CSV table of C-alpha atoms in Angstrom, one decimal:
chain,number,residue,atom,x,y,z
Q,1,MET,CA,83.8,12.8,-54.5
Q,2,THR,CA,83.4,9.3,-55.7
Q,3,ASN,CA,79.5,8.4,-56.0
Q,4,LEU,CA,79.7,4.0,-54.7
Q,5,ALA,CA,76.5,3.4,-55.6
Q,6,ASN,CA,77.1,4.6,-59.1
Q,7,ASP,CA,80.1,2.1,-58.3
Q,8,TYR,CA,78.6,-0.5,-57.6
Q,9,LEU,CA,76.4,-0.8,-60.5
Q,10,ALA,CA,79.3,-0.5,-63.0
Q,11,ALA,CA,81.2,-3.1,-60.5
Q,12,VAL,CA,78.2,-5.6,-60.8
Q,13,GLY,CA,78.1,-4.5,-64.3
Q,14,GLY,CA,81.7,-5.2,-65.2
Q,15,LEU,CA,81.1,-8.8,-63.3
Q,16,LEU,CA,77.9,-9.3,-65.7
Q,17,GLU,CA,79.9,-8.7,-69.3
Q,18,ARG,CA,82.2,-10.7,-67.7
Q,19,LEU,CA,79.0,-13.9,-67.7
Q,20,ARG,CA,78.1,-12.4,-71.0
Q,21,THR,CA,81.2,-13.2,-72.2
Q,22,GLU,CA,83.4,-16.1,-70.1
Q,23,GLU,CA,80.6,-18.6,-69.1
Q,24,GLN,CA,78.6,-18.7,-71.7
Q,25,ASP,CA,79.7,-22.1,-72.4
Q,26,ASN,CA,79.2,-23.6,-69.4
Q,27,ILE,CA,75.5,-22.1,-69.1
Q,28,ASP,CA,74.8,-23.9,-72.2
Q,29,ALA,CA,76.5,-27.0,-70.8
Q,30,ALA,CA,74.0,-26.7,-68.0
Q,31,ALA,CA,71.2,-25.3,-70.5
Q,32,ARG,CA,71.3,-28.1,-72.1
Q,33,LEU,CA,70.9,-30.9,-68.9
Q,34,LEU,CA,68.1,-28.8,-68.3
Q,35,ALA,CA,66.3,-29.4,-71.8
Q,36,ASP,CA,67.5,-32.9,-71.9
Q,37,ALA,CA,65.0,-33.3,-68.9
Q,38,VAL,CA,62.5,-31.5,-70.4
Q,39,VAL,CA,62.0,-33.2,-72.9
Q,40,GLU,CA,62.7,-37.1,-71.5
Q,41,GLY,CA,60.3,-36.4,-68.9
Q,42,ARG,CA,63.1,-35.8,-66.0
Q,43,ARG,CA,63.3,-33.3,-63.1
Q,44,ILE,CA,65.1,-30.8,-62.0
Q,45,PHE,CA,65.5,-29.8,-58.3
Q,46,ALA,CA,67.3,-26.4,-56.9
Q,47,PHE,CA,69.3,-26.3,-53.2
Q,48,GLY,CA,70.6,-23.2,-51.7
Q,49,CYS,CA,71.6,-22.3,-47.7
Q,50,THR,CA,71.1,-19.4,-46.9
Q,51,HIS,CA,71.2,-16.3,-48.4
Q,52,SER,CA,72.9,-18.6,-51.4
Q,53,ALA,CA,68.5,-20.4,-51.2
Q,54,LEU,CA,67.7,-16.3,-53.2
Q,55,PRO,CA,68.6,-17.3,-56.7
Q,56,VAL,CA,67.1,-20.0,-56.3
Q,57,GLN,CA,64.1,-19.3,-54.8
Q,58,ASP,CA,64.0,-16.0,-58.3
Q,59,ILE,CA,64.1,-18.8,-60.0
Q,60,ILE,CA,60.4,-20.9,-58.3
Q,61,TYR,CA,56.9,-20.1,-59.2
Q,62,ARG,CA,58.2,-17.0,-62.0
Q,63,ALA,CA,56.1,-16.2,-63.8
Q,64,GLY,CA,58.1,-15.7,-67.5
Q,65,GLY,CA,59.9,-19.1,-66.2
Q,66,LEU,CA,60.5,-22.5,-66.7
Q,67,MET,CA,57.5,-24.2,-64.8
Q,68,LEU,CA,59.2,-27.7,-64.0
Q,69,ILE,CA,62.0,-26.6,-61.9
Q,70,ASN,CA,61.7,-27.8,-57.8
Q,71,PRO,CA,63.0,-26.7,-54.3
Q,72,ILE,CA,64.5,-28.1,-52.2
Q,73,PHE,CA,63.8,-26.3,-48.2
Q,74,GLY,CA,65.8,-27.7,-45.6
Q,75,PRO,CA,63.6,-26.5,-42.1
Q,76,GLY,CA,65.9,-23.6,-40.7
Q,77,ILE,CA,68.5,-23.9,-43.9
Q,78,THR,CA,67.0,-22.0,-46.6
Q,79,SER,CA,65.5,-19.0,-44.9
Q,80,LEU,CA,66.5,-15.9,-42.7
Q,81,GLU,CA,63.7,-15.8,-40.7
Q,82,THR,CA,65.3,-18.6,-38.8
Q,83,ARG,CA,65.7,-16.9,-34.7
Q,84,PRO,CA,68.5,-15.4,-34.6
Q,85,THR,CA,69.6,-15.7,-37.8
Q,86,THR,CA,73.4,-17.0,-36.7
Q,87,LEU,CA,72.1,-20.2,-36.7
Q,88,THR,CA,71.7,-21.0,-39.8
Q,89,SER,CA,75.5,-19.9,-40.6
Q,90,ALA,CA,75.5,-23.1,-38.0
Q,91,MET,CA,73.9,-25.7,-39.7
Q,92,GLU,CA,75.7,-24.9,-42.9
Q,93,LYS,CA,78.2,-27.1,-41.0
Q,94,LEU,CA,76.4,-30.1,-40.5
Q,95,GLU,CA,77.4,-33.5,-41.8
Q,96,GLY,CA,74.9,-35.7,-42.9
Q,97,PHE,CA,72.2,-32.9,-43.1
Q,98,ALA,CA,71.7,-33.2,-46.8
Q,99,ASP,CA,71.0,-37.1,-46.3
Q,100,ALA,CA,68.1,-36.2,-45.3
Q,101,LEU,CA,66.8,-33.7,-47.1
Q,102,LEU,CA,67.5,-35.6,-50.3
Q,103,ASP,CA,65.9,-39.0,-49.3
Q,104,ALA,CA,63.1,-37.0,-48.2
Q,105,THR,CA,62.8,-35.4,-51.9
Q,106,PRO,CA,61.8,-36.9,-54.7
Q,107,ILE,CA,64.2,-37.3,-56.1
Q,108,GLN,CA,65.8,-40.8,-59.8
Q,109,PRO,CA,68.6,-41.5,-61.4
Q,110,GLY,CA,69.0,-39.5,-64.8
Q,111,ASP,CA,67.2,-36.0,-62.4
Q,112,VAL,CA,68.9,-32.7,-62.3
Q,113,LEU,CA,69.9,-30.8,-59.6
Q,114,ILE,CA,70.7,-27.4,-59.3
Q,115,VAL,CA,73.0,-26.4,-56.1
Q,116,VAL,CA,74.5,-22.8,-55.4
Q,117,SER,CA,77.0,-22.1,-53.0
Q,118,VAL,CA,79.1,-18.3,-53.7
Q,119,SER,CA,82.1,-20.6,-51.0
Q,120,GLY,CA,81.1,-23.8,-51.7
Q,121,ARG,CA,83.3,-24.9,-48.4
Q,122,ASN,CA,80.5,-25.9,-46.2
Q,123,ALA,CA,78.9,-29.8,-44.9
Q,124,VAL,CA,75.5,-28.9,-46.3
Q,125,PRO,CA,76.1,-28.5,-50.6
Q,126,ILE,CA,79.3,-30.4,-50.2
Q,127,GLU,CA,76.9,-33.3,-49.5
Q,128,MET,CA,74.0,-31.8,-51.3
Q,129,ALA,CA,76.0,-32.7,-54.8
Q,130,LYS,CA,77.7,-35.6,-54.2
Q,131,GLY,CA,75.1,-37.1,-52.1
Q,132,ALA,CA,72.9,-36.3,-55.6
Q,133,LYS,CA,75.5,-37.5,-58.1
Q,134,GLU,CA,75.4,-40.8,-55.7
Q,135,ARG,CA,72.0,-40.6,-55.8
Q,136,GLY,CA,72.4,-41.3,-59.9
Q,137,LEU,CA,71.7,-37.3,-60.2
Q,138,GLN,CA,73.1,-34.4,-62.7
Q,139,VAL,CA,74.9,-32.0,-60.5
Q,140,ILE,CA,75.4,-28.4,-61.7
Q,141,ALA,CA,77.0,-25.8,-59.2
Q,142,VAL,CA,76.4,-22.5,-59.6
Q,143,THR,CA,79.5,-21.0,-57.2
Q,144,SER,CA,82.6,-18.2,-56.8
Q,145,VAL,CA,85.6,-20.1,-58.5
Q,146,ALA,CA,87.7,-17.5,-57.4
Q,147,TYR,CA,86.4,-17.2,-53.2
Q,148,SER,CA,86.2,-21.5,-53.7
Q,149,GLY,CA,89.7,-22.2,-54.3
Q,150,SER,CA,90.6,-19.3,-51.5
Q,151,VAL,CA,89.3,-20.9,-48.8
Q,152,GLU,CA,89.8,-24.1,-47.1
Q,153,SER,CA,86.7,-27.4,-47.2
Q,154,ARG,CA,85.3,-27.6,-44.1
Q,155,HIS,CA,83.9,-31.3,-44.5
Q,156,PRO,CA,86.1,-34.3,-44.2
Q,157,SER,CA,86.6,-35.0,-48.1
Q,158,GLY,CA,88.6,-32.3,-47.7
Q,159,THR,CA,86.3,-31.4,-51.3
Q,160,LYS,CA,84.6,-28.6,-52.2
Q,161,MET,CA,80.8,-28.3,-53.6
Q,162,HIS,CA,81.8,-27.4,-56.9
Q,163,ASP,CA,84.2,-31.2,-57.0
Q,164,HIS,CA,80.8,-33.0,-57.6
Q,165,ALA,CA,79.7,-31.5,-60.3
Q,166,ASP,CA,79.2,-31.5,-63.6
Q,167,VAL,CA,78.5,-28.2,-64.6
Q,168,VAL,CA,80.6,-25.2,-62.3
Q,169,LEU,CA,78.6,-22.0,-63.4
Q,170,ASP,CA,81.6,-19.3,-61.8
Q,171,ASN,CA,79.7,-16.8,-60.7
Q,172,LYS,CA,83.2,-14.5,-60.7
Q,173,VAL,CA,83.1,-12.8,-56.9
Q,174,ASP,CA,86.3,-12.4,-55.2
Q,175,VAL,CA,87.2,-13.9,-51.9
Q,176,GLY,CA,84.8,-11.9,-49.5
Q,177,ASP,CA,81.3,-11.0,-52.2
Q,178,ALA,CA,82.2,-7.5,-51.1
Q,179,VAL,CA,83.2,-5.3,-54.2
Q,180,LEU,CA,83.2,-1.6,-53.0
Q,181,GLU,CA,86.2,0.2,-50.9
Q,182,HIS,CA,85.9,3.2,-49.1
Q,183,PRO,CA,89.3,5.1,-46.4
Q,184,ASN,CA,87.3,5.4,-43.1
Q,185,VAL,CA,85.3,1.5,-43.9
Q,186,PRO,CA,88.1,-1.4,-42.3
Q,187,GLN,CA,86.6,-3.8,-44.9
Q,188,LYS,CA,85.4,-4.7,-48.2
Q,189,PHE,CA,82.1,-3.8,-48.4
Q,190,THR,CA,78.5,-4.7,-50.9
Q,191,PRO,CA,78.1,-8.0,-52.4
Q,192,ALA,CA,77.9,-8.7,-56.0
Q,193,SER,CA,76.4,-12.6,-55.7
Q,194,GLY,CA,72.9,-12.5,-55.8
Q,195,VAL,CA,73.0,-10.7,-58.2
Q,196,THR,CA,75.4,-13.0,-61.1
Q,197,SER,CA,74.2,-16.2,-59.0
Q,198,THR,CA,70.8,-14.9,-60.0
Q,199,ALA,CA,71.9,-13.8,-63.3
Q,200,LEU,CA,73.9,-16.9,-64.2
Q,201,LEU,CA,70.7,-19.4,-63.1
Q,202,HIS,CA,68.2,-16.8,-65.0
Q,203,ALA,CA,70.9,-17.3,-68.3
Q,204,MET,CA,70.9,-20.6,-68.0
Q,205,VAL,CA,67.0,-21.2,-68.1
Q,206,SER,CA,66.6,-18.8,-71.0
Q,207,GLY,CA,68.8,-21.5,-72.7
Q,208,ALA,CA,67.1,-24.3,-72.4
Q,209,ILE,CA,64.3,-23.1,-73.3
Q,210,GLN,CA,65.1,-21.9,-75.9
Q,211,ARG,CA,66.8,-25.8,-76.8
Q,212,VAL,CA,63.5,-26.7,-75.7
Q,213,ALA,CA,60.9,-25.2,-78.6
Q,214,ASP,CA,63.8,-25.7,-80.9
Q,215,SER,CA,63.6,-29.2,-80.7
Q,216,GLY,CA,59.4,-28.3,-81.4
Q,217,VAL,CA,58.2,-29.4,-77.5
Q,218,GLU,CA,56.0,-26.5,-76.4
Q,219,PRO,CA,58.4,-25.6,-73.0
Q,220,PRO,CA,56.6,-24.6,-69.6
Q,221,VAL,CA,56.7,-21.7,-68.4
Q,222,PHE,CA,54.7,-20.0,-66.4
Q,223,LEU,CA,52.7,-17.2,-67.7
Q,224,ALA,CA,51.7,-13.3,-65.4
Q,225,ALA,CA,48.8,-14.8,-63.3
Q,226,ASN,CA,47.7,-10.4,-63.8
Q,227,VAL,CA,47.7,-10.8,-67.2
Q,228,ASP,CA,44.5,-12.1,-68.4
Q,229,GLY,CA,44.2,-15.2,-68.7
Q,230,GLY,CA,48.0,-16.1,-67.3
Q,231,ALA,CA,46.1,-18.9,-64.6
Q,232,GLU,CA,44.6,-20.5,-66.9
Q,233,TYR,CA,47.1,-21.2,-69.3
Q,234,ASN,CA,48.9,-22.0,-66.2
Q,235,ALA,CA,46.2,-24.4,-64.9
Q,236,ARG,CA,46.8,-26.0,-68.1
Q,237,LEU,CA,50.8,-26.4,-67.7
Q,238,THR,CA,50.5,-28.0,-64.8
Q,239,ALA,CA,47.9,-30.2,-65.1
Q,240,GLU,CA,49.8,-32.3,-68.8
Q,241,HIS,CA,53.1,-31.7,-66.2
Q,242,GLY,CA,51.4,-32.2,-62.7
Q,243,ASP,CA,54.2,-35.5,-62.4
Q,244,ARG,CA,57.1,-33.5,-62.4
Q,245,ILE,CA,55.4,-30.9,-60.3
Q,246,PHE,CA,56.6,-31.1,-56.6
Q,247,PHE,CA,56.2,-27.2,-54.5
Q,248,LEU,CA,52.3,-26.5,-55.8
């Protein structure tokens, strides 16, 4: 009998290898945008709806992570604590919500916004990317190109999120996201986008940290708080870069 647990790990491993071999140029381009923002004193923000907010949260306030990535949290839409949880699916289709979020965020022209959406078809992520571009930001979109290309836009513009991005990172998942099959299950199951989207973001940040360090600038990177001296180290760097950190 097939061991579907092992099959899942193999499927995810295959997707990660595709990221390594197929997305390197895009990862490098995104890393360059982040690194330039760090060195030039500009700010970095990141956003995702519901489950697409989880990869974003994995690079925020994280040991070993870049200090300067600021989350944009939309009330009720970036947390699965909303009840009923199904309400979040309706909220991510709301036109105008993204503009309200951007208007309430301390963004400036030249800043960078990372937006994550697997399908890229709903109004909120589309308008986050579109609105950011209209406000003079550089946009990095994390999405599934295959998934997004197979569905119609739910926005009056007819566009998808990635249409408004300077750099697109393709998380490589297929339509519907799920990767496993069983003869007694009528649909594919077990998603992979959480793993691949998170891997893309960490790869991008790694490249950005390297670029900043190679330029001779100390990258502001969190040291684990449970390591001796971690709190003091982090306090020094957050004080130095406090004008670009909005989540503390």
